[in-house]
mmCIF file of C-alpha atoms in Angstrom:
data_model
loop_
_atom_site.group_PDB
_atom_site.id
_atom_site.type_symbol
_atom_site.label_atom_id
_atom_site.label_comp_id
_atom_site.label_asym_id
_atom_site.label_seq_id
_atom_site.Cartn_x
_atom_site.Cartn_y
_atom_site.Cartn_z
ATOM 1 C CA MET A 28 17.535 15.252 44.569
ATOM 2 C CA ASN A 29 19.864 14.358 41.675
ATOM 3 C CA HIS A 30 21.023 16.504 38.770
ATOM 4 C CA LEU A 31 18.395 15.132 36.379
ATOM 5 C CA ASP A 32 15.525 16.100 38.717
ATOM 6 C CA ILE A 33 16.888 19.634 39.113
ATOM 7 C CA HIS A 34 17.269 20.053 35.346
ATOM 8 C CA LEU A 35 13.732 18.859 34.676
ATOM 9 C CA LEU A 36 12.230 21.024 37.424
ATOM 10 C CA THR A 37 14.119 24.035 36.075
ATOM 11 C CA LEU A 38 12.673 23.514 32.609
ATOM 12 C CA ILE A 39 9.152 23.079 33.994
ATOM 13 C CA SER A 40 9.512 26.247 36.068
ATOM 14 C CA ILE A 41 10.706 28.209 33.035
ATOM 15 C CA ILE A 42 7.765 26.934 30.971
ATOM 16 C CA ALA A 43 5.215 27.885 33.655
ATOM 17 C CA VAL A 44 6.642 31.271 34.669
ATOM 18 C CA VAL A 45 7.783 32.527 31.261
ATOM 19 C CA GLY A 46 4.685 31.104 29.546
ATOM 20 C CA ALA A 47 2.417 32.972 31.948
ATOM 21 C CA PHE A 48 4.476 36.164 31.604
ATOM 22 C CA GLY A 49 4.388 35.948 27.796
ATOM 23 C CA GLY A 50 0.636 35.387 27.837
ATOM 24 C CA LEU A 51 0.217 38.460 30.054
ATOM 25 C CA LEU A 52 2.365 40.584 27.710
ATOM 26 C CA ASN A 53 0.252 39.400 24.788
ATOM 27 C CA TYR A 54 -2.887 40.424 26.651
ATOM 28 C CA LEU A 55 -1.548 43.861 27.596
ATOM 29 C CA HIS A 56 -0.018 44.807 24.229
ATOM 30 C CA ASN A 57 -2.212 42.888 21.750
ATOM 31 C CA PHE A 58 0.689 41.113 20.037
ATOM 32 C CA ASP A 59 -1.441 38.130 19.026
ATOM 33 C CA THR A 60 -4.945 38.715 20.296
ATOM 34 C CA VAL A 61 -8.383 38.228 18.800
ATOM 35 C CA GLU A 62 -9.791 41.347 17.182
ATOM 36 C CA ASN A 63 -12.429 43.110 19.318
ATOM 37 C CA ASP A 64 -11.614 40.829 22.250
ATOM 38 C CA GLN A 65 -13.021 42.338 25.453
ATOM 39 C CA LYS A 66 -10.404 43.135 28.083
ATOM 40 C CA ASN A 67 -11.481 41.657 31.407
ATOM 41 C CA LYS A 68 -10.038 39.328 34.010
ATOM 42 C CA TYR A 69 -11.377 36.250 32.240
ATOM 43 C CA ALA A 70 -9.648 37.250 29.006
ATOM 44 C CA LYS A 71 -6.446 37.915 30.920
ATOM 45 C CA TYR A 72 -6.429 34.468 32.454
ATOM 46 C CA ARG A 73 -7.285 32.961 29.090
ATOM 47 C CA TYR A 74 -4.201 34.530 27.508
ATOM 48 C CA ILE A 75 -2.015 33.512 30.440
ATOM 49 C CA PHE A 76 -3.070 29.874 30.117
ATOM 50 C CA LEU A 77 -2.712 30.076 26.344
ATOM 51 C CA GLY A 78 0.853 31.325 26.827
ATOM 52 C CA ILE A 79 1.658 28.470 29.193
ATOM 53 C CA GLY A 80 0.150 25.994 26.733
ATOM 54 C CA ALA A 81 2.296 27.356 23.912
ATOM 55 C CA ALA A 82 5.412 27.240 26.116
ATOM 56 C CA ILE A 83 4.717 23.584 26.927
ATOM 57 C CA LEU A 84 4.980 22.867 23.195
ATOM 58 C CA VAL A 85 8.496 24.322 22.927
ATOM 59 C CA PRO A 86 10.253 21.028 23.848
ATOM 60 C CA LEU A 87 8.213 19.317 21.105
ATOM 61 C CA PHE A 88 9.245 22.027 18.641
ATOM 62 C CA LEU A 89 12.912 21.626 19.614
ATOM 63 C CA LYS A 90 12.607 17.870 19.145
ATOM 64 C CA MET A 91 11.122 18.364 15.669
ATOM 65 C CA ILE A 92 14.064 20.522 14.587
ATOM 66 C CA SER A 93 16.545 18.065 16.191
ATOM 67 C CA SER A 94 17.822 20.622 18.689
ATOM 68 C CA ASN A 95 19.674 19.438 21.809
ATOM 69 C CA LEU A 96 19.100 22.711 23.634
ATOM 70 C CA ILE A 97 17.386 21.090 26.615
ATOM 71 C CA GLU A 98 19.152 17.719 26.485
ATOM 72 C CA ASP A 99 20.698 16.968 29.851
ATOM 73 C CA THR A 100 24.427 16.258 29.619
ATOM 74 C CA PRO A 101 27.292 16.439 32.126
ATOM 75 C CA GLU A 102 28.655 19.466 30.241
ATOM 76 C CA TYR A 103 25.291 21.246 30.029
ATOM 77 C CA ASN A 104 25.749 25.015 29.682
ATOM 78 C CA ASN A 105 23.499 26.893 32.104
ATOM 79 C CA SER A 106 23.171 29.742 29.600
ATOM 80 C CA ASN A 107 20.968 27.373 27.590
ATOM 81 C CA TYR A 108 18.269 27.944 30.205
ATOM 82 C CA LEU A 109 18.169 31.606 29.160
ATOM 83 C CA ILE A 110 17.904 30.649 25.484
ATOM 84 C CA PHE A 111 15.122 28.192 26.319
ATOM 85 C CA ALA A 112 13.344 30.904 28.314
ATOM 86 C CA GLY A 113 13.596 33.185 25.259
ATOM 87 C CA PHE A 114 11.973 30.528 23.107
ATOM 88 C CA CYS A 115 9.174 30.105 25.629
ATOM 89 C CA LEU A 116 8.617 33.880 25.848
ATOM 90 C CA ILE A 117 8.326 34.297 22.065
ATOM 91 C CA THR A 118 5.967 31.353 21.705
ATOM 92 C CA ALA A 119 3.845 32.569 24.637
ATOM 93 C CA ILE A 120 3.541 36.081 23.188
ATOM 94 C CA PHE A 121 2.538 34.716 19.787
ATOM 95 C CA SER A 122 0.797 31.690 21.230
ATOM 96 C CA ARG A 123 -2.104 31.450 18.775
ATOM 97 C CA ARG A 124 0.065 31.559 15.690
ATOM 98 C CA PHE A 125 2.654 29.224 17.196
ATOM 99 C CA ILE A 126 0.100 26.592 18.209
ATOM 100 C CA ASN A 127 -1.657 26.742 14.823
ATOM 101 C CA THR A 128 1.609 26.554 12.891
ATOM 102 C CA LEU A 129 3.000 23.712 14.978
ATOM 103 C CA GLY A 130 -0.291 21.847 14.726
ATOM 104 C CA GLU A 131 -0.216 22.122 10.938
ATOM 105 C CA LYS A 132 3.383 20.888 10.865
ATOM 106 C CA ILE A 133 2.532 17.896 13.033
ATOM 107 C CA LEU A 134 -0.487 16.980 10.873
ATOM 108 C CA GLU A 135 1.622 17.347 7.737
ATOM 109 C CA ALA A 136 4.337 15.137 9.231
ATOM 110 C CA ALA A 137 1.709 12.551 10.184
ATOM 111 C CA LYS A 138 0.324 12.532 6.630
ATOM 112 C CA ASN A 139 3.813 12.178 5.174
ATOM 113 C CA ALA A 140 4.567 9.334 7.570
ATOM 114 C CA GLU A 141 1.326 7.600 6.571
ATOM 115 C CA LYS A 142 2.146 8.051 2.876
ATOM 116 C CA THR A 143 5.664 6.720 3.408
ATOM 117 C CA SER A 144 4.244 3.759 5.293
ATOM 118 C CA LYS A 145 1.806 3.007 2.463
ATOM 119 C CA ASP A 146 4.541 3.336 -0.162
ATOM 120 C CA THR A 147 6.801 1.017 1.813
ATOM 121 C CA LYS A 148 4.001 -1.495 2.219
ATOM 122 C CA ALA A 149 3.288 -1.348 -1.525
ATOM 123 C CA GLN A 150 6.966 -1.950 -2.305
ATOM 124 C CA ILE A 151 7.104 -4.917 0.085
ATOM 125 C CA GLU A 152 3.946 -6.408 -1.406
ATOM 126 C CA SER A 153 5.289 -5.895 -4.918
ATOM 127 C CA ALA A 154 8.529 -7.671 -4.000
ATOM 128 C CA GLN A 155 6.572 -10.474 -2.336
ATOM 129 C CA MET A 156 4.431 -10.903 -5.444
ATOM 130 C CA GLU A 157 7.462 -11.121 -7.710
ATOM 131 C CA LEU A 158 9.212 -13.597 -5.423
ATOM 132 C CA THR A 159 6.100 -15.721 -4.968
ATOM 133 C CA THR A 160 5.195 -15.754 -8.642
ATOM 134 C CA ALA A 161 8.765 -16.613 -9.623
ATOM 135 C CA GLN A 162 8.627 -19.621 -7.328
ATOM 136 C CA GLU A 163 5.168 -20.553 -8.571
ATOM 137 C CA ARG A 164 6.305 -20.175 -12.175
ATOM 138 C CA ILE A 165 8.886 -22.872 -11.592
ATOM 139 C CA GLU A 166 6.142 -25.073 -10.161
ATOM 140 C CA ASP A 167 3.915 -24.333 -13.186
ATOM 141 C CA VAL A 168 6.640 -25.561 -15.523
ATOM 142 C CA ARG A 169 7.050 -28.732 -13.489
ATOM 143 C CA VAL A 170 3.304 -29.378 -13.550
ATOM 144 C CA ALA A 171 3.141 -28.713 -17.307
ATOM 145 C CA VAL A 172 5.982 -31.149 -17.963
ATOM 146 C CA ASN A 173 4.278 -33.836 -15.886
ATOM 147 C CA MET A 174 0.784 -33.142 -17.241
ATOM 148 C CA ASN A 175 0.616 -36.350 -19.239
ATOM 149 C CA ASN A 176 1.339 -38.375 -16.106
ATOM 150 C CA VAL A 177 -1.718 -37.080 -14.228
ATOM 151 C CA SER A 178 -4.017 -39.839 -13.074
ATOM 152 C CA THR A 179 -7.269 -40.144 -15.067
ATOM 153 C CA ASP A 180 -8.947 -42.528 -12.603
ATOM 154 C CA VAL A 181 -11.238 -39.796 -11.278
ATOM 155 C CA SER A 182 -14.427 -39.540 -13.305
ATOM 156 C CA GLU A 183 -15.405 -36.385 -15.165
ATOM 157 C CA GLN A 184 -18.360 -35.872 -12.826
ATOM 158 C CA GLU A 185 -16.153 -36.121 -9.739
ATOM 159 C CA SER A 186 -13.599 -33.776 -11.305
ATOM 160 C CA MET A 187 -16.325 -31.247 -12.069
ATOM 161 C CA SER A 188 -17.551 -31.445 -8.484
ATOM 162 C CA ILE A 189 -14.026 -30.829 -7.152
ATOM 163 C CA LEU A 190 -13.459 -27.971 -9.606
ATOM 164 C CA LEU A 191 -16.693 -26.161 -8.769
ATOM 165 C CA GLY A 192 -16.087 -26.647 -5.054
ATOM 166 C CA LEU A 193 -12.717 -24.926 -5.400
ATOM 167 C CA VAL A 194 -14.158 -22.174 -7.596
ATOM 168 C CA ASN A 195 -17.056 -21.426 -5.263
ATOM 169 C CA SER A 196 -14.820 -21.305 -2.181
ATOM 170 C CA PHE A 197 -11.942 -19.446 -3.842
ATOM 171 C CA ILE A 198 -12.728 -15.954 -2.509
ATOM 172 C CA GLU A 199 -13.413 -17.232 1.018
ATOM 173 C CA LYS A 200 -10.282 -19.381 1.145
ATOM 174 C CA THR A 201 -8.001 -16.627 -0.141
ATOM 175 C CA SER A 202 -9.386 -13.854 2.086
ATOM 176 C CA ILE A 203 -6.545 -13.926 4.605
ATOM 177 C CA PRO A 204 -4.626 -10.884 5.932
ATOM 178 C CA ASP A 205 -1.067 -12.077 5.241
ATOM 179 C CA TYR A 206 -0.216 -10.909 1.722
ATOM 180 C CA ALA A 207 2.487 -13.479 0.948
ATOM 181 C CA GLU A 208 0.365 -16.358 2.217
ATOM 182 C CA ARG A 209 -2.603 -15.061 0.216
ATOM 183 C CA LEU A 210 -0.552 -15.049 -2.989
ATOM 184 C CA LYS A 211 0.787 -18.536 -2.314
ATOM 185 C CA LEU A 212 -2.705 -19.883 -1.646
ATOM 186 C CA LYS A 213 -4.093 -18.307 -4.818
ATOM 187 C CA ALA A 214 -1.276 -19.865 -6.832
ATOM 188 C CA GLU A 215 -1.826 -23.314 -5.313
ATOM 189 C CA LEU A 216 -5.604 -23.229 -5.825
ATOM 190 C CA GLY A 217 -5.304 -21.710 -9.299
ATOM 191 C CA ARG A 218 -2.771 -24.324 -10.415
ATOM 192 C CA ARG A 219 -4.872 -27.177 -9.046
ATOM 193 C CA MET A 220 -8.042 -25.906 -10.752
ATOM 194 C CA GLY A 221 -6.155 -25.225 -13.982
ATOM 195 C CA GLN A 222 -4.738 -28.733 -13.951
ATOM 196 C CA ILE A 223 -8.228 -30.221 -13.578
ATOM 197 C CA ILE A 224 -9.496 -28.183 -16.526
ATOM 198 C CA ALA A 225 -6.482 -28.936 -18.709
ATOM 199 C CA THR A 226 -6.732 -32.703 -18.160
ATOM 200 C CA LYS A 227 -10.502 -33.218 -17.933
ATOM 201 C CA PHE A 228 -12.310 -30.337 -19.601
ATOM 202 C CA ASP A 229 -9.889 -29.033 -22.203
ATOM 203 C CA LEU A 230 -12.638 -28.741 -24.837
ATOM 204 C CA GLN A 231 -15.191 -27.178 -22.477
ATOM 205 C CA LYS A 232 -13.346 -24.024 -21.403
ATOM 206 C CA ASN A 233 -15.739 -21.522 -22.966
ATOM 207 C CA GLU A 234 -18.679 -23.414 -21.508
ATOM 208 C CA LEU A 235 -17.101 -23.261 -18.049
ATOM 209 C CA LEU A 236 -16.552 -19.527 -18.463
ATOM 210 C CA ASN A 237 -20.135 -18.878 -19.499
ATOM 211 C CA LYS A 238 -21.731 -21.060 -16.833
ATOM 212 C CA HIS A 239 -19.484 -20.062 -13.910
ATOM 213 C CA PRO A 240 -18.486 -16.375 -14.254
ATOM 214 C CA LYS A 241 -16.505 -16.115 -11.013
ATOM 215 C CA GLU A 242 -13.006 -14.879 -10.223
ATOM 216 C CA GLY A 243 -11.942 -18.366 -9.168
ATOM 217 C CA MET A 244 -12.974 -19.769 -12.556
ATOM 218 C CA TYR A 245 -11.203 -16.922 -14.377
ATOM 219 C CA LEU A 246 -7.974 -17.795 -12.557
ATOM 220 C CA ALA A 247 -8.456 -21.527 -13.174
ATOM 221 C CA LEU A 248 -8.966 -21.013 -16.917
ATOM 222 C CA ALA A 249 -5.930 -18.718 -17.148
ATOM 223 C CA TYR A 250 -3.814 -21.393 -15.449
ATOM 224 C CA SER A 251 -5.184 -24.079 -17.780
ATOM 225 C CA VAL A 252 -4.030 -22.073 -20.807
ATOM 226 C CA ASP A 253 -0.625 -21.516 -19.240
ATOM 227 C CA LEU A 254 -0.237 -25.215 -18.406
ATOM 228 C CA ARG A 255 -1.452 -26.485 -21.781
ATOM 229 C CA PRO A 256 -1.242 -23.775 -24.476
ATOM 230 C CA ASP A 257 -3.110 -24.276 -27.760
ATOM 231 C CA SER A 258 -4.584 -22.363 -30.704
ATOM 232 C CA LEU A 259 -7.744 -21.448 -28.748
ATOM 233 C CA GLY A 260 -5.818 -19.968 -25.828
ATOM 234 C CA VAL A 261 -5.621 -16.370 -27.088
ATOM 235 C CA SER A 262 -9.369 -16.139 -27.648
ATOM 236 C CA LEU A 263 -10.084 -17.454 -24.150
ATOM 237 C CA LEU A 264 -7.541 -15.182 -22.468
ATOM 238 C CA ASN A 265 -8.995 -12.177 -24.306
ATOM 239 C CA LYS A 266 -12.375 -12.960 -22.760
ATOM 240 C CA LEU A 267 -10.802 -13.364 -19.330
ATOM 241 C CA ALA A 268 -8.895 -10.086 -19.675
ATOM 242 C CA LYS A 269 -12.193 -8.241 -20.096
ATOM 243 C CA VAL A 270 -13.872 -9.651 -16.965
ATOM 244 C CA SER A 271 -11.098 -10.338 -14.418
ATOM 245 C CA SER A 272 -10.837 -7.881 -11.534
ATOM 246 C CA GLN A 273 -8.144 -9.189 -9.167
ATOM 247 C CA HIS A 274 -4.507 -8.255 -9.729
ATOM 248 C CA TYR A 275 -3.294 -11.818 -9.315
ATOM 249 C CA THR A 276 -5.701 -13.153 -11.942
ATOM 250 C CA LYS A 277 -4.478 -10.476 -14.363
ATOM 251 C CA TYR A 278 -0.922 -11.437 -13.481
ATOM 252 C CA VAL A 279 -1.554 -15.082 -14.446
ATOM 253 C CA ILE A 280 -3.334 -13.991 -17.636
ATOM 254 C CA LEU A 281 -0.185 -12.071 -18.614
ATOM 255 C CA LEU A 282 1.956 -15.133 -17.901
ATOM 256 C CA ALA A 283 -0.356 -17.242 -20.069
ATOM 257 C CA TYR A 284 -0.147 -14.702 -22.903
ATOM 258 C CA ARG A 285 3.645 -14.923 -22.787
ATOM 259 C CA THR A 286 3.485 -18.733 -22.783
ATOM 260 C CA LEU A 287 1.273 -18.667 -25.893
ATOM 261 C CA ALA A 288 3.566 -16.168 -27.599
ATOM 262 C CA SER A 289 6.679 -18.226 -26.910
ATOM 263 C CA SER A 290 4.854 -21.358 -28.140
ATOM 264 C CA GLY A 291 3.942 -19.743 -31.467
ATOM 265 C CA TRP A 292 0.197 -19.491 -30.817
ATOM 266 C CA VAL A 293 -0.042 -15.685 -31.221
ATOM 267 C CA ASN A 294 -0.101 -14.084 -34.697
ATOM 268 C CA LYS A 295 0.437 -10.412 -35.618
ATOM 269 C CA HIS A 296 -3.236 -9.481 -35.575
ATOM 270 C CA GLN A 297 -3.772 -11.171 -32.199
ATOM 271 C CA ALA A 298 -0.665 -9.477 -30.791
ATOM 272 C CA LYS A 299 -2.176 -6.039 -31.487
ATOM 273 C CA GLU A 300 -5.493 -7.019 -29.917
ATOM 274 C CA VAL A 301 -3.807 -8.468 -26.831
ATOM 275 C CA SER A 302 -1.684 -5.336 -26.448
ATOM 276 C CA GLN A 303 -4.801 -3.149 -26.426
ATOM 277 C CA LEU A 304 -6.514 -5.373 -23.852
ATOM 278 C CA ILE A 305 -3.647 -5.618 -21.370
ATOM 279 C CA THR A 306 -2.968 -1.885 -21.567
ATOM 280 C CA LYS A 307 -6.258 -1.476 -19.686
ATOM 281 C CA PHE A 308 -4.701 -3.509 -16.839
ATOM 282 C CA ARG A 309 -2.657 -0.408 -15.989
ATOM 283 C CA ILE A 310 -5.664 1.167 -14.272
ATOM 284 C CA GLN A 311 -5.016 0.930 -10.487
ATOM 285 C CA ALA A 312 -2.201 -1.578 -11.136
ATOM 286 C CA ASP A 313 0.582 -2.054 -8.593
ATOM 287 C CA LYS A 314 4.256 -1.960 -9.577
ATOM 288 C CA ALA A 315 4.559 -5.730 -10.013
ATOM 289 C CA LEU A 316 1.585 -5.843 -12.373
ATOM 290 C CA LEU A 317 2.860 -2.829 -14.326
ATOM 291 C CA ARG A 318 6.222 -4.512 -14.836
ATOM 292 C CA ASN A 319 4.522 -7.658 -16.107
ATOM 293 C CA ILE A 320 2.377 -5.647 -18.495
ATOM 294 C CA ASP A 321 5.561 -4.096 -19.903
ATOM 295 C CA ASP A 322 7.243 -7.520 -20.105
ATOM 296 C CA THR A 323 4.265 -8.972 -21.987
ATOM 297 C CA ILE A 324 4.144 -6.072 -24.431
ATOM 298 C CA SER A 325 7.879 -6.488 -25.041
ATOM 299 C CA VAL A 326 7.292 -10.159 -25.937
ATOM 300 C CA LEU A 327 4.407 -9.201 -28.236
ATOM 301 C CA LYS A 328 6.631 -6.693 -30.040
ATOM 302 C CA PHE A 329 8.777 -9.566 -31.261
ATOM 303 C CA ILE A 330 5.644 -10.791 -33.090
ATOM 304 C CA GLU A 331 4.338 -7.372 -34.169
ATOM 305 C CA PRO A 332 6.952 -4.582 -33.890
ATOM 306 C CA GLU A 333 4.364 -1.866 -34.624
ATOM 307 C CA ILE A 334 2.591 -2.343 -31.283
#
C-alpha cells in the first residue's frame, strides 16, 4: 500500500469516526437538534448519520475556500490530520446548519456561474455581430457601387417570385444554432432581397410592405434603402422601425438611417422623429444594438443638435 492510499484511508477514517462521534454529541447535548425531537435509538442513529454526512462535506468546503489542508504532498504535516478532525467534529455537531449553509453557498455559486456564462456568451455574440456587420457593411458598399451593373434580363414576374420565395423561407433558413453563421446568412439573404427590390421594385416598396408583412420583407426593404437611398427612404424606414422585431433587422434599419443622413435625405424634423423611434429599440437590446442606436443618434445630432 503506497503513501497516497494511506493518506486517503486516514481521511476517510477520520470522516467516519469523527462524524459519527460529532453526531452523537449533538444528539446527547442538543447542540443542533430539532425542537421537541423525541430521544430514542432511531433519533440517535439519525443524528449519527447526519454527522457523518456533514463530515463528508468538509473536503468540499475546504476546496471552496481554496485550502490545501488535506492535499497530499511529500512534506505533509501529520498535525493537519488533527486540524481536519477538528473541522469534521464541528461540522458534525452543527450538521444541520452546516449542510444548509453549504448548500446555499453551492446554489449561489452555481447561479453566479450561470450568470457569468450568460454574460460571457452575450459579449461574444455582441463581438460577433459587430465583426460580421462590419464585414457585411463593406460588401453592402460594393454592391451599392455596382448596382447599375446588375443584369436586368430577369423579368419582373420572375424577380417577384424569387423575392417572395426568399421572404417566405427567411425565418426557416436563418433558424440555425450557430450565432455567427446565422448573422452571416441573414446578411446574405437580406442583401440579395434588398438588391432585387432596389433594381426591380424601387417604386413599389410600400406596396410590398403592405402585402407581405413579414420579418424577411422588413429586412429586405431596409437593405434596399441602404443600397439605394432616396427621398422616400426615411418614411419607409419609420414604418419598418415600428413593426420589426428581430435585433438584426433593427440593426440594418439603423445602418440605413445613417446612410440616408450622410446622403442628405434626412431633414431636422425627420431627425427628431427618427430619434424618437429608434430610442424604443433600446427595449431588450443587446450591447451591439445599443451601441448602434447611440451611433445613429450621434449622426442625427449633426442634423438637429436639439435631439
